[in-house]
XYZ file of C-alpha atoms in Angstrom:
379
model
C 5.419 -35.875 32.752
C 6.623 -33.517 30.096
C 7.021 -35.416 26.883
C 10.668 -34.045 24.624
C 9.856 -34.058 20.684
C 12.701 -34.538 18.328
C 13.265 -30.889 16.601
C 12.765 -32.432 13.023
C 9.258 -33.496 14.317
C 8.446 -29.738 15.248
C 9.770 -27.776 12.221
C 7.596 -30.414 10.581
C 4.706 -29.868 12.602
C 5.464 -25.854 12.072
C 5.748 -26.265 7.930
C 2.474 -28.305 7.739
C 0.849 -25.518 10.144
C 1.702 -23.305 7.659
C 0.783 -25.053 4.471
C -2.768 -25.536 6.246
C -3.146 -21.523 7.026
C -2.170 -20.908 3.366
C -4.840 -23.468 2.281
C -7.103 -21.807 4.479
C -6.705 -18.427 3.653
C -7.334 -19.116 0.043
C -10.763 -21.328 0.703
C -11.841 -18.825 3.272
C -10.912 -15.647 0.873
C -14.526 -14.309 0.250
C -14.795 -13.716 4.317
C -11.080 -13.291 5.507
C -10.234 -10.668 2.823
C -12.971 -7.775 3.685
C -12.353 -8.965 7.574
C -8.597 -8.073 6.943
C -9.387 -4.956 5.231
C -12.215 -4.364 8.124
C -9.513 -4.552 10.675
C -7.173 -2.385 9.071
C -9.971 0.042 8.422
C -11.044 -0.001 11.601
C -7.326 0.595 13.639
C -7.518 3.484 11.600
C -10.354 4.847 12.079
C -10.240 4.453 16.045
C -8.455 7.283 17.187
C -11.156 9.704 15.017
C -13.892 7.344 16.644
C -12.862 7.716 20.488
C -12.370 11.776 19.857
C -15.503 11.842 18.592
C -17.174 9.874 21.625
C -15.493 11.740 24.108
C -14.651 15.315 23.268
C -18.141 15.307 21.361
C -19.999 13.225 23.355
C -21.489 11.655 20.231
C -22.939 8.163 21.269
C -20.546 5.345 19.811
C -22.760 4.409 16.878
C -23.227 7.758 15.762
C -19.454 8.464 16.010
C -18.404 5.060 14.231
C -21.338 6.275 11.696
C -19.891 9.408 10.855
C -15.760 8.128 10.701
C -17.017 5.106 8.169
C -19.387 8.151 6.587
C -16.370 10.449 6.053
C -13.853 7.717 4.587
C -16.546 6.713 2.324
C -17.496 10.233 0.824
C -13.603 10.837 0.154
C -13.380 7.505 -1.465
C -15.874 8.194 -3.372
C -14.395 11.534 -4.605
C -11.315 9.853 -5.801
C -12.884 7.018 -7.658
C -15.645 9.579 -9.215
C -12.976 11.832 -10.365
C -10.561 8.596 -11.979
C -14.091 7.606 -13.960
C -14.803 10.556 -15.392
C -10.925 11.190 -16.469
C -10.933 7.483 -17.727
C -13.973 8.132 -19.722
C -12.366 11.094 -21.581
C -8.995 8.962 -21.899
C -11.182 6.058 -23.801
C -12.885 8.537 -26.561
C -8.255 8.957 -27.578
C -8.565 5.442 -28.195
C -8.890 5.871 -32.134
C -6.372 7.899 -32.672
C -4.071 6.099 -30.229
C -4.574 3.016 -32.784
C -3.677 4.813 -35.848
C -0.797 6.301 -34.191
C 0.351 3.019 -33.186
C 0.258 2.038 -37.240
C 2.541 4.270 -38.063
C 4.815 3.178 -35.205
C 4.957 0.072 -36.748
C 5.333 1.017 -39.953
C 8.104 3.618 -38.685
C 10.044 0.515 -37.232
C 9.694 -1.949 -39.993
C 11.477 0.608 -42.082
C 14.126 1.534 -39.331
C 14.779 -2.504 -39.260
C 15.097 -2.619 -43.086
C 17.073 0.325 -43.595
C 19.587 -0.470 -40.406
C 19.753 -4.619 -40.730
C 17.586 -5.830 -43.646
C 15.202 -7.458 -41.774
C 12.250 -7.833 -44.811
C 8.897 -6.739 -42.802
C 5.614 -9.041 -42.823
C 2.902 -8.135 -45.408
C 1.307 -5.126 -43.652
C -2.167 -5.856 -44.246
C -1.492 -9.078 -42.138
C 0.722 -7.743 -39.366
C -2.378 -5.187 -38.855
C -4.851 -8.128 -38.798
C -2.877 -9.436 -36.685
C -2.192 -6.449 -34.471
C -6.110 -5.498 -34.369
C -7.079 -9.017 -33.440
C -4.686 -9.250 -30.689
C -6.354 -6.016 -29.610
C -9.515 -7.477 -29.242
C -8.985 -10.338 -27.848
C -6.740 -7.817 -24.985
C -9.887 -6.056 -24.805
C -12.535 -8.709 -24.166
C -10.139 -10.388 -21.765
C -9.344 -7.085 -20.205
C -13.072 -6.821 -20.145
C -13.777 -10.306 -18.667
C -11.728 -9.145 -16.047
C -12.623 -5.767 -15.241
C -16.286 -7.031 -14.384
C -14.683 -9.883 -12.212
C -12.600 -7.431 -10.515
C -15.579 -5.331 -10.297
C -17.637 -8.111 -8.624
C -15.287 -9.058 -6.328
C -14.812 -5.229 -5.123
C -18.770 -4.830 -4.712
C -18.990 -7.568 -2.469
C -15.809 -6.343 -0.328
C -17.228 -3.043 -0.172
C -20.535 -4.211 0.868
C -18.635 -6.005 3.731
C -16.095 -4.066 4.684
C -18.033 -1.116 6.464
C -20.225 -3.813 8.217
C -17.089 -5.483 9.769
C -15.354 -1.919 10.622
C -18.488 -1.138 12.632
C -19.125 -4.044 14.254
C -15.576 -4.084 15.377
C -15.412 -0.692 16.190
C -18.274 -1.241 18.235
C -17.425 -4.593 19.885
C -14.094 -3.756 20.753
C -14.091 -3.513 24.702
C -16.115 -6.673 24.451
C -13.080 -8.329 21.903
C -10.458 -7.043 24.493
C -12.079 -8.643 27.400
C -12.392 -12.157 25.240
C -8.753 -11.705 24.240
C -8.007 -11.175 27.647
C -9.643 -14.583 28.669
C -6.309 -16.516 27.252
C -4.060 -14.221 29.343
C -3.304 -14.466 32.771
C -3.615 -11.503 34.814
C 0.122 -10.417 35.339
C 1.167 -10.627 31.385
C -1.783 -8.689 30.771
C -0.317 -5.227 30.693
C 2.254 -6.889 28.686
C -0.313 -8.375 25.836
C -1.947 -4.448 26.203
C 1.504 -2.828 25.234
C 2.027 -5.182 22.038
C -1.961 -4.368 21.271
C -0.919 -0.498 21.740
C 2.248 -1.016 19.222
C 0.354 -2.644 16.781
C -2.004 -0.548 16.536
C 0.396 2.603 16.555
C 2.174 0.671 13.654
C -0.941 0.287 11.506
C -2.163 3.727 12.197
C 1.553 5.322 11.220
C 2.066 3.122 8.020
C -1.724 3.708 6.548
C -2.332 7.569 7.568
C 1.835 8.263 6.250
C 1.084 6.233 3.098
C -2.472 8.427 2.624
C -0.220 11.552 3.363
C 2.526 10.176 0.664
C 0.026 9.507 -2.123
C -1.147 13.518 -1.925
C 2.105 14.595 -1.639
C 3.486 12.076 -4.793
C 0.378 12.947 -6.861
C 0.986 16.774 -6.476
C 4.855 15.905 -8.021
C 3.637 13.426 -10.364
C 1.469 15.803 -11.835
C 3.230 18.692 -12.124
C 5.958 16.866 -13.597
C 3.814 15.481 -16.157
C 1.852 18.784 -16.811
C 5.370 20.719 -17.291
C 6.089 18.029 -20.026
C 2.506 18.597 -21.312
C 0.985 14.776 -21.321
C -2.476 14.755 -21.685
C -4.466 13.881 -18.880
C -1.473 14.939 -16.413
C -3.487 14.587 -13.348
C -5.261 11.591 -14.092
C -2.032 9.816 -14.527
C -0.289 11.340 -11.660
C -2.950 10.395 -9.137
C -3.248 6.750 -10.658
C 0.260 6.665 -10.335
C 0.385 7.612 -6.452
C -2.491 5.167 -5.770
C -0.565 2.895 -7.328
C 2.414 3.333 -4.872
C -0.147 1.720 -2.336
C 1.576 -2.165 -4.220
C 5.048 -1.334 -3.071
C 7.637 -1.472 -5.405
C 5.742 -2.921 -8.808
C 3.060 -0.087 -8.100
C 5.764 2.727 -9.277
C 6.614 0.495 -12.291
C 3.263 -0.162 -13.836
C 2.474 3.517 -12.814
C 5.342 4.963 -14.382
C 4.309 3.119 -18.264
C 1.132 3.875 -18.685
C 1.533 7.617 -19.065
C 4.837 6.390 -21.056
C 3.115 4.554 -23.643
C 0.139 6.800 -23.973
C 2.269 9.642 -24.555
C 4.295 7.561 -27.180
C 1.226 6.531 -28.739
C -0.257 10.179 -29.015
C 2.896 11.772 -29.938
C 4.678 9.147 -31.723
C 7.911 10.772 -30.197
C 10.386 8.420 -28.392
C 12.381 11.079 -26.251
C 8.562 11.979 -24.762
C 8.145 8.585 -23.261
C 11.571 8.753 -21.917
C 11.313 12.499 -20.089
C 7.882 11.142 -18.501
C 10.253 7.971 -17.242
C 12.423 10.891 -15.789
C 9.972 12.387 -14.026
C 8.566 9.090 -12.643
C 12.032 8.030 -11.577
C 12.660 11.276 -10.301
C 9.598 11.357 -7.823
C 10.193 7.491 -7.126
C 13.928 8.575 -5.883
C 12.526 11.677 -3.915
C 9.330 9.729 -2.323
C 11.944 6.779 -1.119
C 14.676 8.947 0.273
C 12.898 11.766 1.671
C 8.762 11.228 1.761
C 8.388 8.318 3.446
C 11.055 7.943 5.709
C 9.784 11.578 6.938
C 6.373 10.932 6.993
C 6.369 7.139 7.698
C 9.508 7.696 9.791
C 10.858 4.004 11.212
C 7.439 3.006 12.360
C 7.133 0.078 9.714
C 11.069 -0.833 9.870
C 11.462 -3.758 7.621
C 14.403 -4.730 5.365
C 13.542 -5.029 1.257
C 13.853 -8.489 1.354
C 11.013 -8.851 3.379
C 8.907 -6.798 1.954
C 8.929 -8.550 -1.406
C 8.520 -11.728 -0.225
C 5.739 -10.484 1.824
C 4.402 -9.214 -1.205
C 4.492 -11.721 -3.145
C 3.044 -14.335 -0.659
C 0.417 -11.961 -0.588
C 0.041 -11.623 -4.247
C -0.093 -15.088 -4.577
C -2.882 -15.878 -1.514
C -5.138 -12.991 -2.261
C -4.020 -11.263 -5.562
C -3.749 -7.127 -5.654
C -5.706 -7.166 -2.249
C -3.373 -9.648 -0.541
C -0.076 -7.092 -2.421
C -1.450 -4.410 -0.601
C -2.685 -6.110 2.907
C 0.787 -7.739 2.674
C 2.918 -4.645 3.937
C 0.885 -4.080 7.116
C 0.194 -7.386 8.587
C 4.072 -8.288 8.147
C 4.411 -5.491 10.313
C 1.605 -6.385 12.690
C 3.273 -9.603 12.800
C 6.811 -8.429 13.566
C 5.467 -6.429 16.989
C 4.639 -10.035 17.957
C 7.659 -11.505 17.008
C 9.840 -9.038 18.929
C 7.886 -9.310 21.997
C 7.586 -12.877 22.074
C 11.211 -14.294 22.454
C 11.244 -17.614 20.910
C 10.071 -15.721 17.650
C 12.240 -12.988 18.352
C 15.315 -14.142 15.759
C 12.890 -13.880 13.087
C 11.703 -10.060 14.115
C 15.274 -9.814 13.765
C 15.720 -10.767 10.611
C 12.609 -9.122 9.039
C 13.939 -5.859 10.389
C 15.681 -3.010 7.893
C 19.778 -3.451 9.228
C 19.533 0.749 8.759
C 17.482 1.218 11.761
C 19.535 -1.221 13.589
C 22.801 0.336 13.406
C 23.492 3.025 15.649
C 22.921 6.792 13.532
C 25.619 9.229 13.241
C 24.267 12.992 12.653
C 24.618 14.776 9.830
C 25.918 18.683 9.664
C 22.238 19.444 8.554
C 21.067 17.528 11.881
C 23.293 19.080 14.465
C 22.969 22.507 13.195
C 18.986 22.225 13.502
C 19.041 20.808 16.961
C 21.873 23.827 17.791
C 19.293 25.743 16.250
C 15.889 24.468 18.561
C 18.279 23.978 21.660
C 19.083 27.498 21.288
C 15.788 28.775 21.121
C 14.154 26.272 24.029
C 17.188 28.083 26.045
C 16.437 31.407 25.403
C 12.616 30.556 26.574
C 13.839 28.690 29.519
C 16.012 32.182 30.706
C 13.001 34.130 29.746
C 10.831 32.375 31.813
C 13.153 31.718 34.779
């Protein structure tokens, strides 16, 4: 006898489900974190693993050896090569506090001459300014070896979980498929497919975007003639991995540093321009080219994915938060009670039918033609 539950009872039962997986995902952070990353890691890294088992005939631990191997060494590169530019940015640091002096000093007097506003005694206000720069710097200290820490530890786990799930994953697809009956299995395959065609589109596009925006970001910035061009540009396009706050914090570092080393206003503002010029060209024409529609969810979404995230896991939850809303609206559009909600996480653009553009229909004129004049050739 099948027993009816009011619908109050279930959205209740639903909203304390949820508070629980919250709850849990923060107590369980030191294990679920790396696993998350491990999975992601490891979707990616399948395709390179299977070639390498079966065009190379490399034995699967050997081949899962070398993908994790490879990811590692250009990792590696990257974080070698922001270290040693951050170690040449720190030895500016003197001269980017004087600067800053005369800053202030330049805008009590603008304030004086413009509204009358009588400045603080100087000697005080640069007390003042230097203690508040220590105190940034201890805590920004504090925190850097915390951060640091934490990272160490997901590192350490990270690669253990991508192998082991690399390796375990025809036994992980038969347990999966011990909750399935047998004739929605090749249904429960097709959403496993899409997911992982989703995950591999949105992380190998985004790796693909953040060369392509660190190439713009620093020519821009070397054309302008910041210091430490490339350093900045490629933080900033690692940066872009945090959508939509990455850009921003991105964008005023190399702002204020070159304020603070040239002491010249309009500076700051061209290396804005350039920022906001590279933001407009990697959202309009970058990513929807590389990413194409494979991750098709609406803004709204997307920031209150990441700021769930944020607010679970921190940076690492900003940046898991993109892909697993994804991951998670494959399974809401294949599973039809949870389909509404697929619906509404979804970007209205890719919704609504496309018209072509001139530019479109003369490049398809263009390949049809040719694909016709091969055709007659051939017939």
């Amino acid at each position: 006898m099948e027993i009816k539950l009011p619908t109050y009872f279930k959205y209740t039962v639903i909203l304390l489900g949820l508070i629980l997986l919250i709850y849990a995902l923060q107590q369980f952070k030191a294990v679920l974190m790396p696993l998350a990353f491990g999975l992601l890691f490891a979707l990616l890294l399948l395709p390179l693993t299977r070639d390498l088992e079966h065009k190379l005939r490399f034995p699967r631990p050997l081949a899962i050896f070398t993908s994790i191997l490879l990811v590692i060494v250009i990792l590696s590169l990257v974080v070698w090569f922001l270290s040693m530019q951050l170690v040449s940015l720190t030895s500016e640091l003197d001269s980017i506090g004087k600067n800053m002096q005369k800053l202030i000093l330049k805008g009590q007097a603008f304030f004086v001459t413009n509204f009358g506003i009588a400045p603080p005694n100087k000697s005080e206000l640069i007390q003042n300014a230097i203690g508040g720069l220590q105190d940034f710097t201890t805590t920004f200290l504090g925190s850097t070896i915390s951060i640091t820490t934490g990272a160490i530890t997901i590192l350490t786990l990270v690669p253990i979980f991508v192998f082991l799930l690399l390796y375990y994953r025809d036994h992980l697809e038969q347990f999966m498929f011990k909750f399935v009956a047998k004739d929605k299995r090749s249904g429960v395959i097709q959403t496993v497919t899409n997911i992982q065609h989703v995950v591999q589109s949105y992380i190998s596009g985004l790796m693909i975007v953040i060369v392509v925006v660190a190439l713009l970001n620093s020519a821009g910035l070397l054309i302008l003639g910041v210091k430490y061009a490339v350093f900045f540009g490629v933080f900033a396009s690692i940066l872009t991995i945090i959508p939509y706050i990455g850009i921003l914090i991105g964008a005023s570092l190399p702002a204020l540093f070159t304020l603070a080393t040239t002491g010249n206003l309009l500076d700051a503002v061209l290396v804005v321009i350039v920022f906001m010029f590279v933001q407009f060209l990697e959202g309009n024409f970058i990513t929807p080219f590389v990413v194409g529609s494979k991750v098709s969810l609406n803004p709204f979404a997307a920031i209150l994915a990441l700021l769930v995230g944020g607010e679970i896991w921190g940076a690492a939850g900003m940046i898991l938060s993109i892909p697993m809303i994804a991951m998670m609206k494959v399974i809401f559009d294949v599973y039809e009670p949870l389909q509404p909600i697929g619906f509404l996480m979804a970007d209205m653009d890719e919704l609504k039918p496309k018209k072509k553009g001139r530019v479109r229909n003369w490049f398809e004129e263009i390949v049809n033609g040719i694909w016709r004049g091969k055709k007659d050739v051939n017939d």
